[in-house]
mmCIF file of C-alpha atoms in Angstrom:
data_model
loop_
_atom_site.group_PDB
_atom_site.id
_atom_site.type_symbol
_atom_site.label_atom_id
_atom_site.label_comp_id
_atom_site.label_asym_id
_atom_site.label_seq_id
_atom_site.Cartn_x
_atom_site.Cartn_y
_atom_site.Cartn_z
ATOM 1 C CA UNK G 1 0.000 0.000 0.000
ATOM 2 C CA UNK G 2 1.273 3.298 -1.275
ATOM 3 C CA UNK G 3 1.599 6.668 1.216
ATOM 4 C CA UNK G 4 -0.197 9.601 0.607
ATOM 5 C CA UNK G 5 2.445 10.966 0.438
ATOM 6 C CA UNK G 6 4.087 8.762 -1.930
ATOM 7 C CA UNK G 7 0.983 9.262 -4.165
ATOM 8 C CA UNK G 8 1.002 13.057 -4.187
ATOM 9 C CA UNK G 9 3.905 12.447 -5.802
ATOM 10 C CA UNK G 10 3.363 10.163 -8.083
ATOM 11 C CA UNK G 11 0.716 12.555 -9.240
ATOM 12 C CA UNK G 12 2.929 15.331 -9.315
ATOM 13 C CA UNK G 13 4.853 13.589 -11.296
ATOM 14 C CA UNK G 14 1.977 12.520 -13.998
ATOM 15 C CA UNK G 15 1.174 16.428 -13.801
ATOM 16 C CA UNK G 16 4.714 17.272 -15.156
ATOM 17 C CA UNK G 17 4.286 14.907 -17.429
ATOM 18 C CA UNK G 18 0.979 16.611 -18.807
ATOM 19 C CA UNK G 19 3.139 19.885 -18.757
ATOM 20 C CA UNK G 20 5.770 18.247 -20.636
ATOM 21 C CA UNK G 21 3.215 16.852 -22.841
ATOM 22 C CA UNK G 22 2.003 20.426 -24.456
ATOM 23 C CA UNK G 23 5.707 21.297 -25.221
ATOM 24 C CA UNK G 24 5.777 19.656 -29.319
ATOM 25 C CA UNK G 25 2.572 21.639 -29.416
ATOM 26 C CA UNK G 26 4.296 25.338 -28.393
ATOM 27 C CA UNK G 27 7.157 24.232 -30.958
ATOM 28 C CA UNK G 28 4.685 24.406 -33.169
ATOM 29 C CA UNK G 29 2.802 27.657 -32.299
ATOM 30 C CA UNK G 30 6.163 29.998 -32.652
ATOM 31 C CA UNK G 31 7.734 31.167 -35.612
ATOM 32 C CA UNK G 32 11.111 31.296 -34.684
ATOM 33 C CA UNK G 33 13.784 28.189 -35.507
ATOM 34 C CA UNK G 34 14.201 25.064 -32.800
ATOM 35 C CA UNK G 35 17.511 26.426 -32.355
ATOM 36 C CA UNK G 36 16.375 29.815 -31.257
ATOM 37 C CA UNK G 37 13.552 28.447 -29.584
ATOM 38 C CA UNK G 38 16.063 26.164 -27.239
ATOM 39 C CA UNK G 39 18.352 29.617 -26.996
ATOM 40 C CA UNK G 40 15.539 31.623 -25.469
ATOM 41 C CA UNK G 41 14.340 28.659 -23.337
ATOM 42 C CA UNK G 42 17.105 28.497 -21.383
ATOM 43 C CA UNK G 43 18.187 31.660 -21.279
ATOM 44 C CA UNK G 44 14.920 32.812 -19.358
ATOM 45 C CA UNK G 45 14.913 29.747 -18.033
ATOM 46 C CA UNK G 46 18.265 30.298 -16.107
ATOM 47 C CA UNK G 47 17.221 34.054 -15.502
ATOM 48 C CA UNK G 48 14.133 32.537 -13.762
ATOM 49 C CA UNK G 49 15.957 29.996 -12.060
ATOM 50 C CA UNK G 50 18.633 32.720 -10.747
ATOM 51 C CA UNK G 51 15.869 34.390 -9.040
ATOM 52 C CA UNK G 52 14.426 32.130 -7.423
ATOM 53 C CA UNK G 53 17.941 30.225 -5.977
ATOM 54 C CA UNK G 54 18.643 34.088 -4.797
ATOM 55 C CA UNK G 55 14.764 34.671 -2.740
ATOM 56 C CA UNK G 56 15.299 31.216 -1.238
ATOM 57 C CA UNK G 57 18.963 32.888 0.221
ATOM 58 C CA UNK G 58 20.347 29.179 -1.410
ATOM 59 C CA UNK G 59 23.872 29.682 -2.143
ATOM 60 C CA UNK G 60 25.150 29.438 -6.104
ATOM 61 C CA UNK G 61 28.665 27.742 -4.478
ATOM 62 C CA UNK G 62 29.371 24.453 -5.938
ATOM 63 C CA UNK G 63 32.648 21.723 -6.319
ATOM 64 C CA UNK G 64 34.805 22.716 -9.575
ATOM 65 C CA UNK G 65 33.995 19.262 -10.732
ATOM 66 C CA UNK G 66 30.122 19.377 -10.375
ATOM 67 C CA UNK G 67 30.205 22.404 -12.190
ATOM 68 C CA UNK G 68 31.394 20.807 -15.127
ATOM 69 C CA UNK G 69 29.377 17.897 -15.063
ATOM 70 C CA UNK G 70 26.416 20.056 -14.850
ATOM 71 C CA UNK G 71 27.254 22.240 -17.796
ATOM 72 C CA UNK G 72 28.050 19.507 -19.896
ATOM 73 C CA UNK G 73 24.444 17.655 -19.179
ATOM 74 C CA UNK G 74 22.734 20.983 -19.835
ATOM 75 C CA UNK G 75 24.667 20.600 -23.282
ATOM 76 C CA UNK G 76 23.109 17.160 -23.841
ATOM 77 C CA UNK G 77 19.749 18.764 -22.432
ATOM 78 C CA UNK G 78 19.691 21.103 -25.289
ATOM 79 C CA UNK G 79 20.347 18.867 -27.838
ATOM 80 C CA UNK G 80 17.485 16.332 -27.287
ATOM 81 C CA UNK G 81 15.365 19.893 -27.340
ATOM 82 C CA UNK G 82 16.705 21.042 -30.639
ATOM 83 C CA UNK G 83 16.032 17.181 -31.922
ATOM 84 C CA UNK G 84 12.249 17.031 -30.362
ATOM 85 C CA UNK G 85 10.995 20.679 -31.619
ATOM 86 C CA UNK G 86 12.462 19.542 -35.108
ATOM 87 C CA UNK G 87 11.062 16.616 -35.085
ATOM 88 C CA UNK G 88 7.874 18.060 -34.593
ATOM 89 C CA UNK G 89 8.502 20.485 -37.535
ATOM 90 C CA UNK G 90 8.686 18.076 -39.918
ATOM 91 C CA UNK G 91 6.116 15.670 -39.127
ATOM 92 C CA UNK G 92 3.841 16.345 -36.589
ATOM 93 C CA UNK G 93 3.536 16.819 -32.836
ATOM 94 C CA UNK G 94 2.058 13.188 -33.017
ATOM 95 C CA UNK G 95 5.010 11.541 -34.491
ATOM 96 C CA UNK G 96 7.833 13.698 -32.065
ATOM 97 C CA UNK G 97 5.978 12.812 -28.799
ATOM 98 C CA UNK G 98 5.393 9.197 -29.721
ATOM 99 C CA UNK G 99 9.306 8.632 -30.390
ATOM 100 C CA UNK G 100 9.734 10.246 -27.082
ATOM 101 C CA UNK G 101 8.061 6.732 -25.929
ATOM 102 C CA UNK G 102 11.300 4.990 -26.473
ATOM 103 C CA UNK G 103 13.156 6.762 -23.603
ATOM 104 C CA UNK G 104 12.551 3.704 -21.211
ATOM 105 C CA UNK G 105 14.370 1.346 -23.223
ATOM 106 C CA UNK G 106 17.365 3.133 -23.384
ATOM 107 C CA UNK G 107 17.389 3.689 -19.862
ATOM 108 C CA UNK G 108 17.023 0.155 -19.052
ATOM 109 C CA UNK G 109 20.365 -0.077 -21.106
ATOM 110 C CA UNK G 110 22.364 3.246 -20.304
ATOM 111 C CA UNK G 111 21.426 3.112 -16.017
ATOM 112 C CA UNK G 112 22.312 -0.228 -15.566
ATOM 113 C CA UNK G 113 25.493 0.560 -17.381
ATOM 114 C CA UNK G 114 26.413 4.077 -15.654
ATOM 115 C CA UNK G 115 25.725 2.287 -12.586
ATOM 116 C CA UNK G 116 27.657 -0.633 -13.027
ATOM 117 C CA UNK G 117 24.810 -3.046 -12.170
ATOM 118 C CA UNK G 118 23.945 -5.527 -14.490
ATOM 119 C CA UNK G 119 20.932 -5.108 -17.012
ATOM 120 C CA UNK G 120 17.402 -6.012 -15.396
ATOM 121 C CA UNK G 121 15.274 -8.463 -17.833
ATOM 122 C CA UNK G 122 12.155 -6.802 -16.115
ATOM 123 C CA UNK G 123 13.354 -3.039 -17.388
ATOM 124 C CA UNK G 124 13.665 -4.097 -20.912
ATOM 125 C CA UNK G 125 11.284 -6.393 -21.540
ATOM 126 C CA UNK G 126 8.757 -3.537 -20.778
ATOM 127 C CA UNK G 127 10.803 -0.924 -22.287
ATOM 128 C CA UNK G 128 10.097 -3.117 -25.272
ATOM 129 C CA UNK G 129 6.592 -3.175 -24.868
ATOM 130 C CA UNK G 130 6.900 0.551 -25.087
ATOM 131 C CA UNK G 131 8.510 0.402 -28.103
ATOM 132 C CA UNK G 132 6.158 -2.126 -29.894
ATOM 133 C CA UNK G 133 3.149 0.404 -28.568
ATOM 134 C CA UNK G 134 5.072 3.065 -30.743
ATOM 135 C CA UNK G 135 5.463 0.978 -33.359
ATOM 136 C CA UNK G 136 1.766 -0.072 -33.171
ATOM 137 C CA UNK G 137 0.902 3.767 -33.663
ATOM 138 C CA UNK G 138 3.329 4.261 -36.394
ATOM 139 C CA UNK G 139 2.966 1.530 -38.404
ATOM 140 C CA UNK G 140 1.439 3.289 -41.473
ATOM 141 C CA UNK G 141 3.197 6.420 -40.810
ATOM 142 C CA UNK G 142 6.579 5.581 -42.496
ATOM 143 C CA UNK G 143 5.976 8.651 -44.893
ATOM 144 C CA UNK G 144 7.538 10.776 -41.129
ATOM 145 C CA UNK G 145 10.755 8.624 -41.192
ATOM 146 C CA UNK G 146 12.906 11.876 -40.622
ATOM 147 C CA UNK G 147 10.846 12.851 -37.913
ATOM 148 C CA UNK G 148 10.491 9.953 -35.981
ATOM 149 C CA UNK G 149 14.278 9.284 -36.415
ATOM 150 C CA UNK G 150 14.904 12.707 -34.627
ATOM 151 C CA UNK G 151 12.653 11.730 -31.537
ATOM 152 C CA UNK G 152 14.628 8.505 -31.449
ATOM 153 C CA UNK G 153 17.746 10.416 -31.099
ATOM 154 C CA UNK G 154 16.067 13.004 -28.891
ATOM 155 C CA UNK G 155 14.473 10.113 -26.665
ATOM 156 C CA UNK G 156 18.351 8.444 -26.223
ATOM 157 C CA UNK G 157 19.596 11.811 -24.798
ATOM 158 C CA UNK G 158 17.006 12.297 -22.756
ATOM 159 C CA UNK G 159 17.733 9.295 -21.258
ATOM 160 C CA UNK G 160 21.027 9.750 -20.888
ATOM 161 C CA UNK G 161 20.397 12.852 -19.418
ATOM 162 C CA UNK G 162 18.009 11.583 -16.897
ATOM 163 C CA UNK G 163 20.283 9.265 -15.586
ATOM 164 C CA UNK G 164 23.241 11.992 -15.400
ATOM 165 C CA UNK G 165 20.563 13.672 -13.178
ATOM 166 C CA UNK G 166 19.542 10.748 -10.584
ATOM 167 C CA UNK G 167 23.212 10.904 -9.477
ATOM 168 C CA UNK G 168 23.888 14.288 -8.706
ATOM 169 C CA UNK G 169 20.391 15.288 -7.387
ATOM 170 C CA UNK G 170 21.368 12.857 -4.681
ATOM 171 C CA UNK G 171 23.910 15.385 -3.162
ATOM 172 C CA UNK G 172 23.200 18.741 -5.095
ATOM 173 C CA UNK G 173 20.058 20.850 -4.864
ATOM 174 C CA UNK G 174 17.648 20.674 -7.320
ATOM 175 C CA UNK G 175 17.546 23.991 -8.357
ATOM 176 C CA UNK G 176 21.452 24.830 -8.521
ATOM 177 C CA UNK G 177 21.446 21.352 -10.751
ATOM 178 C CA UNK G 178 19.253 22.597 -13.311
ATOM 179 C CA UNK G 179 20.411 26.308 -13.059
ATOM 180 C CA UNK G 180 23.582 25.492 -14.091
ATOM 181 C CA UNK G 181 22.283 23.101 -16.449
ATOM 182 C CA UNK G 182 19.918 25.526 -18.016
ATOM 183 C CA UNK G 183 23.401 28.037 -18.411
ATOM 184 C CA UNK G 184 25.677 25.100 -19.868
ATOM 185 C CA UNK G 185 22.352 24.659 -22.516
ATOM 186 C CA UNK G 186 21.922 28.498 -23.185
ATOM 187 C CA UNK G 187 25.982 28.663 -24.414
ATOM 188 C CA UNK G 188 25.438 25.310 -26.204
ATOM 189 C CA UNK G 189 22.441 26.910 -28.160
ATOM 190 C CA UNK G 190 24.130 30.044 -28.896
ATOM 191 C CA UNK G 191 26.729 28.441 -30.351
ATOM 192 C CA UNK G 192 24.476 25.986 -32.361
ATOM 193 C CA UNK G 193 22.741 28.696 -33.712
ATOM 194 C CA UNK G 194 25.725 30.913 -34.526
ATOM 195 C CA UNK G 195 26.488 27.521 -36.860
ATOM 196 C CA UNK G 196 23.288 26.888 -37.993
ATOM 197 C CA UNK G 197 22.384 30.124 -38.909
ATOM 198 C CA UNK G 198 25.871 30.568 -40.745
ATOM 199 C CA UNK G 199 25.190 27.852 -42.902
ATOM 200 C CA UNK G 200 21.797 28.190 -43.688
ATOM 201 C CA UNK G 201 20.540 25.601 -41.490
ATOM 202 C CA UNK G 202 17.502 27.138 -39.851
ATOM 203 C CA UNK G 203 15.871 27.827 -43.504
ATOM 204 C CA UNK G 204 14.026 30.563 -43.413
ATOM 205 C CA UNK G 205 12.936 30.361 -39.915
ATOM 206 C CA UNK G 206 13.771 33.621 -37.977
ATOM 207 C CA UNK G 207 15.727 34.010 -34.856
ATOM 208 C CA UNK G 208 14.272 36.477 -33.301
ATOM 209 C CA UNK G 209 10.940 36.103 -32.041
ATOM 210 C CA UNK G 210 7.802 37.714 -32.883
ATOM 211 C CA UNK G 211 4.958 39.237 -30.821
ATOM 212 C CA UNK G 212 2.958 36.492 -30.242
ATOM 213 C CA UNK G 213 6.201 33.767 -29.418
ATOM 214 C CA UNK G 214 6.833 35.869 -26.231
ATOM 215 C CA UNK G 215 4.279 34.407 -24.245
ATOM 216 C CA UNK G 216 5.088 30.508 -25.015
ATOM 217 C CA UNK G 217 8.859 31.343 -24.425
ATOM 218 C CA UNK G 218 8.296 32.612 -21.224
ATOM 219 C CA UNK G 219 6.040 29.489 -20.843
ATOM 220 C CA UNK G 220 8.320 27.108 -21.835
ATOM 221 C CA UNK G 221 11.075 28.805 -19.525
ATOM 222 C CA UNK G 222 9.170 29.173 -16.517
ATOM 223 C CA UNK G 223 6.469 26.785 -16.521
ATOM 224 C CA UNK G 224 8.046 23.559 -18.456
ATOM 225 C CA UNK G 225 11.882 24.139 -17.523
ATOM 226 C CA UNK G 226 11.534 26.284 -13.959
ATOM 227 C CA UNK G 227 8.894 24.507 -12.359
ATOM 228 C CA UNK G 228 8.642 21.550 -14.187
ATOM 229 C CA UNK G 229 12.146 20.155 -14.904
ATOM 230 C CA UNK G 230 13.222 21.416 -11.244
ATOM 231 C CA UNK G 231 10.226 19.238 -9.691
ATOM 232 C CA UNK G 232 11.016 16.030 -11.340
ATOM 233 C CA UNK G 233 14.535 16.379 -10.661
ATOM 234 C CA UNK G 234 13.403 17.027 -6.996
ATOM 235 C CA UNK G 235 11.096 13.193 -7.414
ATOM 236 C CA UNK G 236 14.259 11.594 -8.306
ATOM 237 C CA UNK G 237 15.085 11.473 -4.575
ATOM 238 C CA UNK G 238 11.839 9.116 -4.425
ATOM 239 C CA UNK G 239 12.150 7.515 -7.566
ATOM 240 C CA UNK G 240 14.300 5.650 -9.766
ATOM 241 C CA UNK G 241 15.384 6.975 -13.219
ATOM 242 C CA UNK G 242 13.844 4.114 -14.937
ATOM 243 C CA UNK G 243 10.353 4.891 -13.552
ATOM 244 C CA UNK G 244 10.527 8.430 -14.361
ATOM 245 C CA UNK G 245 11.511 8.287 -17.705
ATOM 246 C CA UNK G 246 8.496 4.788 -17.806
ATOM 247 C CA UNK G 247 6.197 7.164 -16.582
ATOM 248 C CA UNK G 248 7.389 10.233 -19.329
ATOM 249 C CA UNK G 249 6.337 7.337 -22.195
ATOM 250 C CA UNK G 250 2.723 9.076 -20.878
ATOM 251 C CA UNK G 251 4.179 11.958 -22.423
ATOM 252 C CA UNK G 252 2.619 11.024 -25.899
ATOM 253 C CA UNK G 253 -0.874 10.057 -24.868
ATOM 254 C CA UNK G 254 -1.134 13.403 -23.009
ATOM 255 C CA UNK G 255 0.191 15.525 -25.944
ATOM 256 C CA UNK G 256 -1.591 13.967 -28.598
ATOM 257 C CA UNK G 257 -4.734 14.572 -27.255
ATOM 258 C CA UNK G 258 -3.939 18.211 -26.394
ATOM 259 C CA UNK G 259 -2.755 18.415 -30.112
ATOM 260 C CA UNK G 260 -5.781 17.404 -31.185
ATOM 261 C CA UNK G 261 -7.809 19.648 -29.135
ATOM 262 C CA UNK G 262 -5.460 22.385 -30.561
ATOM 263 C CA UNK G 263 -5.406 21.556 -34.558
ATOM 264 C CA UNK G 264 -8.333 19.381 -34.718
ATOM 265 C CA UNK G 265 -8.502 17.293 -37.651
ATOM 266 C CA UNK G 266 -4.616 17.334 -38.261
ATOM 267 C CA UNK G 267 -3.756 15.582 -34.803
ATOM 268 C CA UNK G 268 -6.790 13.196 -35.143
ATOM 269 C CA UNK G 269 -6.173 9.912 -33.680
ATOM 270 C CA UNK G 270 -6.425 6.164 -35.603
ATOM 271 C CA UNK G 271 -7.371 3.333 -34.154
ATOM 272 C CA UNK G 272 -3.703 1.928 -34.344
ATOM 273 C CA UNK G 273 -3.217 5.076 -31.802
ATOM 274 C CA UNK G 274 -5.466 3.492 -29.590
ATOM 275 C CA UNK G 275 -3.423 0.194 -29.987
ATOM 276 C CA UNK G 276 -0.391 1.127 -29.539
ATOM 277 C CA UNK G 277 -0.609 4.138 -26.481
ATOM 278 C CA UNK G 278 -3.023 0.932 -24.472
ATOM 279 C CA UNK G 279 0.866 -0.962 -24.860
ATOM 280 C CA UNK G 280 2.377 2.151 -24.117
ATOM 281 C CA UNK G 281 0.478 2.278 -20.703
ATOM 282 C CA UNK G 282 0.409 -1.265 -20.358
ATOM 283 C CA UNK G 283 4.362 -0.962 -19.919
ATOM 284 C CA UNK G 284 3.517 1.991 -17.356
ATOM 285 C CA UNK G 285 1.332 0.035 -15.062
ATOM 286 C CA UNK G 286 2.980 -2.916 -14.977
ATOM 287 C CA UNK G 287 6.363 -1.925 -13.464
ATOM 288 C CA UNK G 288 5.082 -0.791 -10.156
ATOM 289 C CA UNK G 289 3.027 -4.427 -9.798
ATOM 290 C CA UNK G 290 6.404 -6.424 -11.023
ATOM 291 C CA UNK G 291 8.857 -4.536 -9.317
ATOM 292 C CA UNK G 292 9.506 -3.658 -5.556
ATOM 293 C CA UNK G 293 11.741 -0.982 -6.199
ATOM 294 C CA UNK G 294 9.935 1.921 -8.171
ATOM 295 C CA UNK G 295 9.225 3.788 -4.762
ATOM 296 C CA UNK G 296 12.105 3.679 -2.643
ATOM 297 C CA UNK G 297 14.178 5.630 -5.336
ATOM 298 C CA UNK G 298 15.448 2.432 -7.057
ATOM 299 C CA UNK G 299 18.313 2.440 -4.560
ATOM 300 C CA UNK G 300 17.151 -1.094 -2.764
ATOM 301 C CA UNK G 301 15.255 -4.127 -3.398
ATOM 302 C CA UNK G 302 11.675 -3.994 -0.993
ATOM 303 C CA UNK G 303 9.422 -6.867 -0.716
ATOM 304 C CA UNK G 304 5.985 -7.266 -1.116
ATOM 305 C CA UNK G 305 5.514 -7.047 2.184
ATOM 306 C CA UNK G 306 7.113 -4.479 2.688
ATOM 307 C CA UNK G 307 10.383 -4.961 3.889
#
């Protein structure tokens, strides 16, 4: 039997999913380029997380070492955002957030082998199930190869990100992590976009956004990354990696309905959706019946007694 506790957050964490969920959908309601989109992200983001870190009287003091690590992961945490807001450019919102569905099943690989521990059958058996659920959907949509091959690559670094994460948030706060994350991603996109732009990458996107972007930046800055990214890194002190990033495969069945509240006939779902996202949750609720773990943080083996 769960706590109450231990279900608020479980919630919590379904809510941030939701959040996350409506984030292909803003890439597709600016004008600007992914690039600059991921620039101005973090930028606020950082600006909003700086504020915050300074009212709470936390201190911005960290190891040398920790420093770098964070910068670097906020490098990889900008590239999987680059790869998902593309991949939702050319295909659809559908196609970007159902890739994101394979994120499990490279963190059953990548954890086990950060963490030196040996690969659990359990992890990717359903993070296979995941993936078949995504294929399911996707079956008939071969046409958005491009795109769907962008989410894959955006899915792997989000796992390996995610696991970067569930070690230092054991000894670092939250909010310094993903502050100095958020500043390691802001250079990273600045210099991707000083590239992209001076090769003609970005099309004929524009970089600097228009009236109407303002409001989803700031949205994607200080509701999705501020709040959002800074509470889940908070839940992995309760959770494991591999259950977070199970419980993101949600991520698609959230945002595709949202996406087709939002453009209608474009988003509409097939019955191979419904298919393939009842896999997709079939993975989700079945790792917290097989496995004693997902609660304690992944960290030690509890019966079902409770031991």
């Amino acid at each position: 039997m769960l706590s109450s506790t231990t279900l608020r957050s479980y919630l919590h964490l379904h809510f941030l999913v939701l959040i996350w969920g409506f984030t292909a959908i803003v890439g597709l309601l600016v004008t600007i380029s992914p690039v600059s989109l991921v620039l101005y992200r973090t930028l606020f983001a950082a600006i909003g997380l700086g504020a915050v870190i300074f009212l709470k009287r936390k201190t911005f003091k960290t190891h040398a070492t920790d420093l770098l690590r964070m910068l670097a992961i906020g490098c990889v945490l900008s590239a999987h955002w680059m790869l998902f807001f593309a991949s939702a450019r050319v295909s659809t919102a559908s196609v970007c957030l159902a890739g994101m569905a394979t994120t499990s099943l490279w963190t059953s690989i990548i954890e086990p082998l950060v963490n030196k521990k040996s690969i659990r059958p359990l992890e990717v058996g359903l993070g296979i199930l995941a993936f078949a659920g995504l294929y399911v959907v996707f079956r008939f949509e071969f046409d958005h190869a491009l795109g769907l091959l962008l989410a894959l690559a955006s899915a792997l670094l989000a796992a390996m990100f995610t696991v970067a994460n569930s070690r230092l948030v054991q000894r670092i706060d939250a909010y310094i992590i993903t502050f100095y994350e958020m500043i390691g991603a802001t250079v990273f996109s600045l210099i991707a976009l000083v590239v992209a732009e001076t090769f003609g990458w970005t099309g004929n996107a524009p970089y600097l956004p228009g009236t109407g972007d303002w409001v989803w930046i700031l949205f994607l800055a200080w509701i999705c990354t501020v709040y959002a990214s800074t509470m889940a890194t908070q839940l992995m002190k309760q959770f494991s990696a591999y259950l977070i990033n199970l419980t993101i495969n949600l991520e698609p069945v959230y945002g595709i309905a949202l996406a087709f509240i939002f453009f209608g006939e474009k988003e509409r779902m097939t019955t191979a959706f419904y298919w393939g996202t009842t896999l997709i949750l079939l993975a989700v609720l079945l790792y917290p019946l097989l496995s004693g773990s997902v609660f304690d943080g992944g960290n030690r083996k509890v019966s079902k007694a409770g031991k």
